Coordinates of C-alpha atoms in Angstrom, one line a residue:
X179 CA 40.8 59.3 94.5
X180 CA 43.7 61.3 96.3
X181 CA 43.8 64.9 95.9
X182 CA 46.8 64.6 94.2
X183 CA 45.5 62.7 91.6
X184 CA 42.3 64.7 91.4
X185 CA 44.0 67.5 91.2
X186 CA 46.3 66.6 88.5
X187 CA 43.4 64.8 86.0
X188 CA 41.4 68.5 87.0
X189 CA 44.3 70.6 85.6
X190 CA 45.3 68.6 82.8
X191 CA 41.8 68.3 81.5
X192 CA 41.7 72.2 82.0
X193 CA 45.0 72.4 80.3
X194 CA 43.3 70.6 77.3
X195 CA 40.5 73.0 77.1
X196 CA 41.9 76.6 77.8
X197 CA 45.7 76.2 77.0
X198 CA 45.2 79.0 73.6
X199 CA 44.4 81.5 76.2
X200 CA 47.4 82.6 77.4
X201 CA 47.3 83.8 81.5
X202 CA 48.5 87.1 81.5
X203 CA 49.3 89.3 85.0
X204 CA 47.6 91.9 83.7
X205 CA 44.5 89.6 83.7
X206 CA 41.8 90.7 85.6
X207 CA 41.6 87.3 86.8
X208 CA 44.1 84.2 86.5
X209 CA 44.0 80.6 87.9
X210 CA 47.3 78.6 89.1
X211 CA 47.4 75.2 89.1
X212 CA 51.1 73.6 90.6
X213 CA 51.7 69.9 91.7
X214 CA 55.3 69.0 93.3
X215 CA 57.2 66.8 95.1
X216 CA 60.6 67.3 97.8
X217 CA 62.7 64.5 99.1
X218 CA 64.1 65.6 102.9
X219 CA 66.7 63.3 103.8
X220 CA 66.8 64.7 107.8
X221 CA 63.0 65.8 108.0
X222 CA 63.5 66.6 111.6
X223 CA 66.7 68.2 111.1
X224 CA 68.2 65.4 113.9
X225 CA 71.9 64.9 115.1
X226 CA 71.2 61.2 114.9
X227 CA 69.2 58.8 113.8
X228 CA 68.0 60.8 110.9
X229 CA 64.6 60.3 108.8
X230 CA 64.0 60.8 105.2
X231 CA 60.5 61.5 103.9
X232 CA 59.0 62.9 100.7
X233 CA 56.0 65.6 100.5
X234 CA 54.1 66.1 98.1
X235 CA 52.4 69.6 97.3
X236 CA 49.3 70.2 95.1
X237 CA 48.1 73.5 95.1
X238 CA 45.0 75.9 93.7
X239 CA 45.8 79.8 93.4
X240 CA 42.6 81.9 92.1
X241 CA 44.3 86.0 91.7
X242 CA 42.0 88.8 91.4
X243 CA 43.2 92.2 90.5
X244 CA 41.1 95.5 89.1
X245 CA 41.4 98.9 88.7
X246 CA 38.6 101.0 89.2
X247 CA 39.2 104.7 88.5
X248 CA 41.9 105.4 91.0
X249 CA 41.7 102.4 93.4
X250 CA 42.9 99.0 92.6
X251 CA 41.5 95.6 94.5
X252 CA 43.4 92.7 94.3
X253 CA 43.5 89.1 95.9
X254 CA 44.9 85.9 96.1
X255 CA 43.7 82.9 97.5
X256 CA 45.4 79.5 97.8
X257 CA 45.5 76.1 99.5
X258 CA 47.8 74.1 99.3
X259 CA 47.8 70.3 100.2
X260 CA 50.9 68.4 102.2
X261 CA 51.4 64.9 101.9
X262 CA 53.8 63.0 103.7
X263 CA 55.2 59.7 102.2
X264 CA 56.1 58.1 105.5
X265 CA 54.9 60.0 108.2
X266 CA 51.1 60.8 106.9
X267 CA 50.3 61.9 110.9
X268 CA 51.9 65.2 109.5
X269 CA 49.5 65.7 106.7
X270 CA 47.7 68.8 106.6
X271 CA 46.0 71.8 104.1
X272 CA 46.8 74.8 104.1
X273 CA 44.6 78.2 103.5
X274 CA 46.3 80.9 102.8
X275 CA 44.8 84.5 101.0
X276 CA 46.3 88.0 100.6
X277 CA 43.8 91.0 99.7
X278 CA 44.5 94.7 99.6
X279 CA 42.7 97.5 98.8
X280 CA 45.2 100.1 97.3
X281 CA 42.8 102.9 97.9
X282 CA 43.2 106.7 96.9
X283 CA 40.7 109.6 97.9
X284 CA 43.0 112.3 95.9
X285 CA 46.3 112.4 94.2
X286 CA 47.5 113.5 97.8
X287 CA 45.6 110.7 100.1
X288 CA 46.5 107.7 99.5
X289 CA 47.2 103.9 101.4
X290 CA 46.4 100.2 101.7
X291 CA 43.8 98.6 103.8
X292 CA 45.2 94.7 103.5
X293 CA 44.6 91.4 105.1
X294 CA 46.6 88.5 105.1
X295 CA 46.7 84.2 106.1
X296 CA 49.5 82.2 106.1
X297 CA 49.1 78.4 107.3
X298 CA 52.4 76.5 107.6
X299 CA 54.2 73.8 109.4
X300 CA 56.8 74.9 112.1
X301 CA 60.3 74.5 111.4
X302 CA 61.9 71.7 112.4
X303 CA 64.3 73.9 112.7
X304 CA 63.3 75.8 115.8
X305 CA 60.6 73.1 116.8
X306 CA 61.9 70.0 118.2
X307 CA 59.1 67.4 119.4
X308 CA 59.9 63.9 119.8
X309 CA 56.5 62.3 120.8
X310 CA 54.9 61.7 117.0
X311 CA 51.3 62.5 118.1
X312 CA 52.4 66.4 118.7
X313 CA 54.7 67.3 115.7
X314 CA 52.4 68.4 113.9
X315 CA 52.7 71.6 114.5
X316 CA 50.7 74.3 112.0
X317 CA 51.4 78.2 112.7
X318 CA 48.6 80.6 111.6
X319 CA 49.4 83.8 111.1
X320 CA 47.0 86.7 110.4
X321 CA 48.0 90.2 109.5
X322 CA 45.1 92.9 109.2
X323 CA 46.7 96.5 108.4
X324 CA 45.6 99.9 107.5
X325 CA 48.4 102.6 106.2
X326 CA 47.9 106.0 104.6
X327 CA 50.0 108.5 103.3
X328 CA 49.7 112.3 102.6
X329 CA 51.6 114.2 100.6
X330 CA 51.8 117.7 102.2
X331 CA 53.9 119.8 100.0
X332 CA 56.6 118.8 97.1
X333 CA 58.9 115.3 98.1
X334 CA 57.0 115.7 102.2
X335 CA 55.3 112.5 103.1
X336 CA 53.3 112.2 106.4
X337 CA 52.7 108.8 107.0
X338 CA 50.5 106.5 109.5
X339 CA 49.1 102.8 110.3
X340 CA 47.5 100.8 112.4
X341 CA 48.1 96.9 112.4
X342 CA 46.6 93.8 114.1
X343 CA 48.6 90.5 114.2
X344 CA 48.0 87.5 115.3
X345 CA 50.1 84.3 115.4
X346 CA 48.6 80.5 116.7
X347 CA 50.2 77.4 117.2
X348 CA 48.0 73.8 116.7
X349 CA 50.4 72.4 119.4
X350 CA 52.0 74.0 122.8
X351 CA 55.1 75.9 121.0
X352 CA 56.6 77.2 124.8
X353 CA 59.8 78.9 123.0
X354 CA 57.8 80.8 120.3
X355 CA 54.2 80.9 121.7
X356 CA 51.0 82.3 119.9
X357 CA 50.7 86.0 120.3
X358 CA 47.9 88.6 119.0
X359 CA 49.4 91.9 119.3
X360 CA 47.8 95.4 117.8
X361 CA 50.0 98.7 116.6
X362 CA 50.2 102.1 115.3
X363 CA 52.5 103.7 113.5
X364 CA 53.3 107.4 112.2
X365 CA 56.1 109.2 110.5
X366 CA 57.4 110.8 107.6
X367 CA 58.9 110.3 104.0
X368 CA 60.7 112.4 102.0
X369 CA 60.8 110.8 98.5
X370 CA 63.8 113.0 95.8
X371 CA 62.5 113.2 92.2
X372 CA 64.9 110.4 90.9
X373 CA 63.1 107.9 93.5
X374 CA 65.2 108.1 96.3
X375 CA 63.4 108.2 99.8
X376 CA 64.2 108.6 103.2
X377 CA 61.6 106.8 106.0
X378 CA 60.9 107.6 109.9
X379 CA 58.7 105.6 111.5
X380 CA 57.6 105.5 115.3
X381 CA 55.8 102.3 116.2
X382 CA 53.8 101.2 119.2
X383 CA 52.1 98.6 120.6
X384 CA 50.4 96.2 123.3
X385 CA 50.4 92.0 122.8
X386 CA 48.9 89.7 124.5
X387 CA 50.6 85.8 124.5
X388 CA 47.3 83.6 123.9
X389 CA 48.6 80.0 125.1
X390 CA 50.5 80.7 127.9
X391 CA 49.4 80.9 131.4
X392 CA 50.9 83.1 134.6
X393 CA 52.9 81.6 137.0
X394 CA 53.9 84.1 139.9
X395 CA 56.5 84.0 142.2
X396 CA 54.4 83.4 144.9
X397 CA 53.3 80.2 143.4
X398 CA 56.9 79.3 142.2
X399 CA 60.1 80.8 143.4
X400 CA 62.9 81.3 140.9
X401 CA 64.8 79.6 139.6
X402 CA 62.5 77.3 139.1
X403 CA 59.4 79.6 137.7
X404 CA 59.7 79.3 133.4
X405 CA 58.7 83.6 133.6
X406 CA 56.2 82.9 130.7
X407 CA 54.6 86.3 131.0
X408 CA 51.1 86.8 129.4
X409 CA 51.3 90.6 128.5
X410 CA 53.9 92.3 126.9
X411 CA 54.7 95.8 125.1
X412 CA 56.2 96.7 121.9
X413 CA 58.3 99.8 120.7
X414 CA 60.4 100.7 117.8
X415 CA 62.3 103.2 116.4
X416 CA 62.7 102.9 112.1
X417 CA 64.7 104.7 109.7
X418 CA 64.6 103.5 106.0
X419 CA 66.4 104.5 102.5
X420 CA 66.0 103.7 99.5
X421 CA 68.4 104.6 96.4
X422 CA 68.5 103.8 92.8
X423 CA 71.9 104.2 92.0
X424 CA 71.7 103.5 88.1
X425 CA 69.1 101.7 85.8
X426 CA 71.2 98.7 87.2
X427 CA 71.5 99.1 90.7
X428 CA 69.4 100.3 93.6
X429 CA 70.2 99.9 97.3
X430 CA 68.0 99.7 100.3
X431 CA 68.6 99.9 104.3
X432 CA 66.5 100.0 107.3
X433 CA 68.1 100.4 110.7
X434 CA 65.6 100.4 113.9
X435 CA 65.7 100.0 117.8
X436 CA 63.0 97.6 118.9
X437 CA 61.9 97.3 122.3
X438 CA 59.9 94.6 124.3
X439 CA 58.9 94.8 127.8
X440 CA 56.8 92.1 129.4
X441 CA 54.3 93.0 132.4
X442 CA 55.6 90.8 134.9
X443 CA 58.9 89.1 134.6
X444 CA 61.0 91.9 133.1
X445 CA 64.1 89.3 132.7
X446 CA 62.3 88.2 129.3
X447 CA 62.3 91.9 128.3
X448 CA 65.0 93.0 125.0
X449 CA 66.0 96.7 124.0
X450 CA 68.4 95.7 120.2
X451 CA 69.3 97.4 116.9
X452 CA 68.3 95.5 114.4
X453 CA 68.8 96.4 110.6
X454 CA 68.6 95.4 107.1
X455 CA 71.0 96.0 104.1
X456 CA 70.0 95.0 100.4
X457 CA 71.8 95.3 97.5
X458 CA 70.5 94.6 93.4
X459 CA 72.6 95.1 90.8
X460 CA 71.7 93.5 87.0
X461 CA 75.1 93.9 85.0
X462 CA 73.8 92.6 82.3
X463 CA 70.4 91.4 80.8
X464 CA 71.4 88.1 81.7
X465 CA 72.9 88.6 84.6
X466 CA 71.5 89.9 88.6
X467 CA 72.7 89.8 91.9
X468 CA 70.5 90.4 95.0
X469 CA 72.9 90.1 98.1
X470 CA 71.6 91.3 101.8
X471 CA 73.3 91.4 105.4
X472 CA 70.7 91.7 107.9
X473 CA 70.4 91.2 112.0
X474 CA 67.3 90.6 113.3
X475 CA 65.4 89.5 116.7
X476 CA 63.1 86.6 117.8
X477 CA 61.4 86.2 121.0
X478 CA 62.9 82.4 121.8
X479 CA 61.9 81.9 125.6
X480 CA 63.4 78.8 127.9
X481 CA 65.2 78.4 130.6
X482 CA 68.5 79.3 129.2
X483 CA 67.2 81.6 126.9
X484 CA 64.4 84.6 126.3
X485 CA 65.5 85.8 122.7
X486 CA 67.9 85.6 120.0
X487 CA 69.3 88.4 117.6
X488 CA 70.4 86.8 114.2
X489 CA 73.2 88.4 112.0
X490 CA 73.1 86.8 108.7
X491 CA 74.2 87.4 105.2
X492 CA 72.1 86.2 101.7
X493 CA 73.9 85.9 98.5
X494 CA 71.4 85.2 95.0
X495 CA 72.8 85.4 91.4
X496 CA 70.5 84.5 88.5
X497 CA 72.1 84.0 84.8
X498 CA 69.0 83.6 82.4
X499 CA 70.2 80.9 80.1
X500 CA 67.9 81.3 77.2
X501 CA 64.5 82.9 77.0
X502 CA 62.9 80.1 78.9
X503 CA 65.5 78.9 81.0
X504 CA 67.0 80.6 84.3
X505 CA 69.4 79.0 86.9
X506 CA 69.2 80.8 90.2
X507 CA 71.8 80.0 93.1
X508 CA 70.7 80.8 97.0
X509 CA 73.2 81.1 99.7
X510 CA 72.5 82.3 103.3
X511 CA 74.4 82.0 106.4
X512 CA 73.3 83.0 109.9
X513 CA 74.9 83.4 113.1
X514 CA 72.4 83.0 116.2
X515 CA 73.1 84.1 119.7
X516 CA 70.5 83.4 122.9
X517 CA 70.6 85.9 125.3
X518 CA 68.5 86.7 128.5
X519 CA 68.6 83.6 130.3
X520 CA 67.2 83.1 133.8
X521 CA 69.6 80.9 135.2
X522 CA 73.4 82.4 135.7
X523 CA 75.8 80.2 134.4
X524 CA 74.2 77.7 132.0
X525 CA 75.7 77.1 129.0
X526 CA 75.6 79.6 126.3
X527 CA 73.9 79.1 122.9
X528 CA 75.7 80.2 119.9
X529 CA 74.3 78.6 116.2
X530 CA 75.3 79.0 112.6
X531 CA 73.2 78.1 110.3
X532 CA 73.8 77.4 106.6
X533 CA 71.8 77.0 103.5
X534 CA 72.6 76.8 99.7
X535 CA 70.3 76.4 96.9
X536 CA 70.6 75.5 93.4
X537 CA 67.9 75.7 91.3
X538 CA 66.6 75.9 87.3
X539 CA 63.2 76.9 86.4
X540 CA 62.0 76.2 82.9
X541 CA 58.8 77.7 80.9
X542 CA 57.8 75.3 78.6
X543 CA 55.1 77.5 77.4
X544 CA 53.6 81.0 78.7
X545 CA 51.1 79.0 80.6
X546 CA 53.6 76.6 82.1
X547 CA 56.5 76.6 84.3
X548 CA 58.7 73.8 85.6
X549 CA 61.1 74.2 88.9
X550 CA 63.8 71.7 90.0
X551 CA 66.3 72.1 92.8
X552 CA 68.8 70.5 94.8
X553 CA 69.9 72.4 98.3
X554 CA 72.1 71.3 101.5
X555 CA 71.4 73.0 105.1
X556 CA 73.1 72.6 108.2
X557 CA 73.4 73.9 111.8
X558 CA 76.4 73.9 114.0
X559 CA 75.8 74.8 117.6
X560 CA 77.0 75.0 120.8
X561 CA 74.4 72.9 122.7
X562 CA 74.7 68.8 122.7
X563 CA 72.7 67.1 120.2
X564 CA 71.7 70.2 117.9
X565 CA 74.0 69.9 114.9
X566 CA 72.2 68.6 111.4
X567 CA 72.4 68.5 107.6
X568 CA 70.2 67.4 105.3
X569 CA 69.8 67.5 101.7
X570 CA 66.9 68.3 99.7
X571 CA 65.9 67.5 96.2
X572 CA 62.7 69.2 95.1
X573 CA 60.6 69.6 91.6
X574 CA 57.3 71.3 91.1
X575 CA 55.1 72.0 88.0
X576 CA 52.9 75.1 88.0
X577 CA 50.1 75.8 85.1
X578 CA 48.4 79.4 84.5
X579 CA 45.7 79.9 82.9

């Protein structure tokens, strides 16, 4: 039998059994069930000859969260299983978990030690593979990280870290390779009584690409050498605020300088700002509105290009229609620019990207939600061949219990 299938005859005879008991966050202990299907009319996100495809999802979430005097342990584990309608050479399962350990040794001493595994399919986006046989394409990505925080006297924060992350493609991924890359950090808060903070952060540290191999000059002269470095280094400056205006509104910003500098072929190196800007505002019970403008910066490393710094801008009302009911509307657009190329005068690359969503979630009962939506994206760029759209039509079921 299918794991669909199995899947679905599991949760509905578990439906049938538990349903009067009610999954509650505050649970000590819950259990997700969700089972969905989404139609991609481009899949590949092509200029031409374009291919449709449906994937199917099924999904098992078990959550753990408890207090225990003053620490609190929590986790969540998931996989999640991908089935492709026409092109099954893409299936794959996913494992995915997020723990933390919220830990406190006084009222003063407190911090997080957390790990984290995501397992997903590289955008098509970004990752553009025409033999069949290598687009399948999963990115692991684990995130181990230790913070704590001090209060020293009244609203003073002293803060510090230390994080390890790694990232690993299944396939060769020359533009975005695997990395494993460790960090501190240290700084300091000051937090207001109303809940307003202010953030400084210093943050440091050495990566190490782990698919790529080092070709000197002496064994290929430029311009023909791809520069794909195998060490690099990591620096950046943060600053963070956080306000809450009213009981309706609150307003957050981060603005940072972040540094990379490779060990042997310094063009790939970047020195950008790079900042965030979020905005919440609820009007009304009914009503919210989280908008955001950000830039950010992604190592992106080819011939004609090492990075690119993305300004972008995310619009997302919500009107809750009844008490079980809520229609939520996504809009982003993005503006991509590659710099650092190693070849004077190629081409520039310039993207925009757009994507609007349109979706209406629905709660049967506490123990049951239902999500359907309909979304268009699209790319315009300044390379041959690199323009899409694609429409996507998507509906999932999720049980808790």
């Amino acid at each position: 039998m299918p794991i669909l299938d199995r899947l679905f005859v599991a949760s509905t005879l578990a439906v049938s059994l538990v349903s009067p008991v009610f999954a509650d966050p505050d649970d000590t202990f819950n259990i997700y069930v969700a089972a969905g299907a989404q139609q991609d009319s481009n899949l590949f996100r092509q200029a031409a000859n374009e291919q449709s495809d449906t994937v199917q999802t099924t999904s098992l979430t078990l959550a753990l969260s408890k207090p225990f005097a003053q620490q609190r342990f929590s986790l969540d584990a998931t996989l999640i299983d991908y089935r492709y309608s026409k092109n099954d050479y893409l299936d794959y399962q996913a494992k995915n978990y997020n723990g933390a350990w919220n830990w406190a040794l006084s009222h003063r001493l407190t911090g997080v030690l957390s790990a984290s595994r995501t397992e997903a399919q590289n955008s098509f986006v970004d990752y553009t593979e025409s033999t069949p046989e290598r687009r399948k394409n999963v990115r692991q990505t684990d995130v181990n990280h230790l913070g704590a925080e001090w209060q020293v006297r009244g609203g003073w924060r002293l803060l510090g870290g230390l994080t390890n992350t790694k990232q690993a493609n299944s396939q060769t991924f020359s533009q975005q390779s695997g990395f494993a890359l460790n960090t501190w950090e240290a700084g300091a808060k000051y937090l207001w009584p109303a809940g307003s903070y202010l953030q400084l952060l210093r943050r440091e540290g050495d990566g190490e690409y782990i698919d790529q191999q080092l070709v000197s000059f002496a064994m290929l002269r430029a311009p023909f050498n791809p520069q794909h470095d195998t060490d690099f280094r990591q620096i950046e400056t943060e600053a963070r605020l956080f306000v809450p205006f009213t009981g309706k509104s609150t307003l957050s910003a981060k603005l940072a300088k972040q540094a990379r500098e490779h060990q042997h072929f310094s063009q790939r190196d970047y020195d950008v700002y790079v900042g965030r800007l979020d905005y919440s505002w609820q009007p009304t019970g009914k009503l919210a509105l989280n908008s955001s403008l950000r830039r950010e910066v992604a190592a992106y490393q080819d011939y004609a290009s090492s990075y690119y710094l993305g300004d972008g801008v995310n619009l997302q009302p919500t009107w809750q229609i009844s008490a079980r009911t809520v229609m939520r509307l996504n809009y982003d657009w993005q503006r991509r620019r590659f710099d650092g190329e190693l070849i004077a005068g190629l081409a520039e690359r310039r993207d925009t990207l757009q994507s609007i969503r349109l979706g209406i979630d629905w709660l049967p009962a506490r123990w049951a939600t239902v999500t359907t939506s309909i979304q268009r994206d699209s790319r315009k760029s300044s390379r041959d061949n690199f323009d899409f759209s694609t429409n996507i039509l998507s509906v999932n079921a999720r049980l808790n219990f």
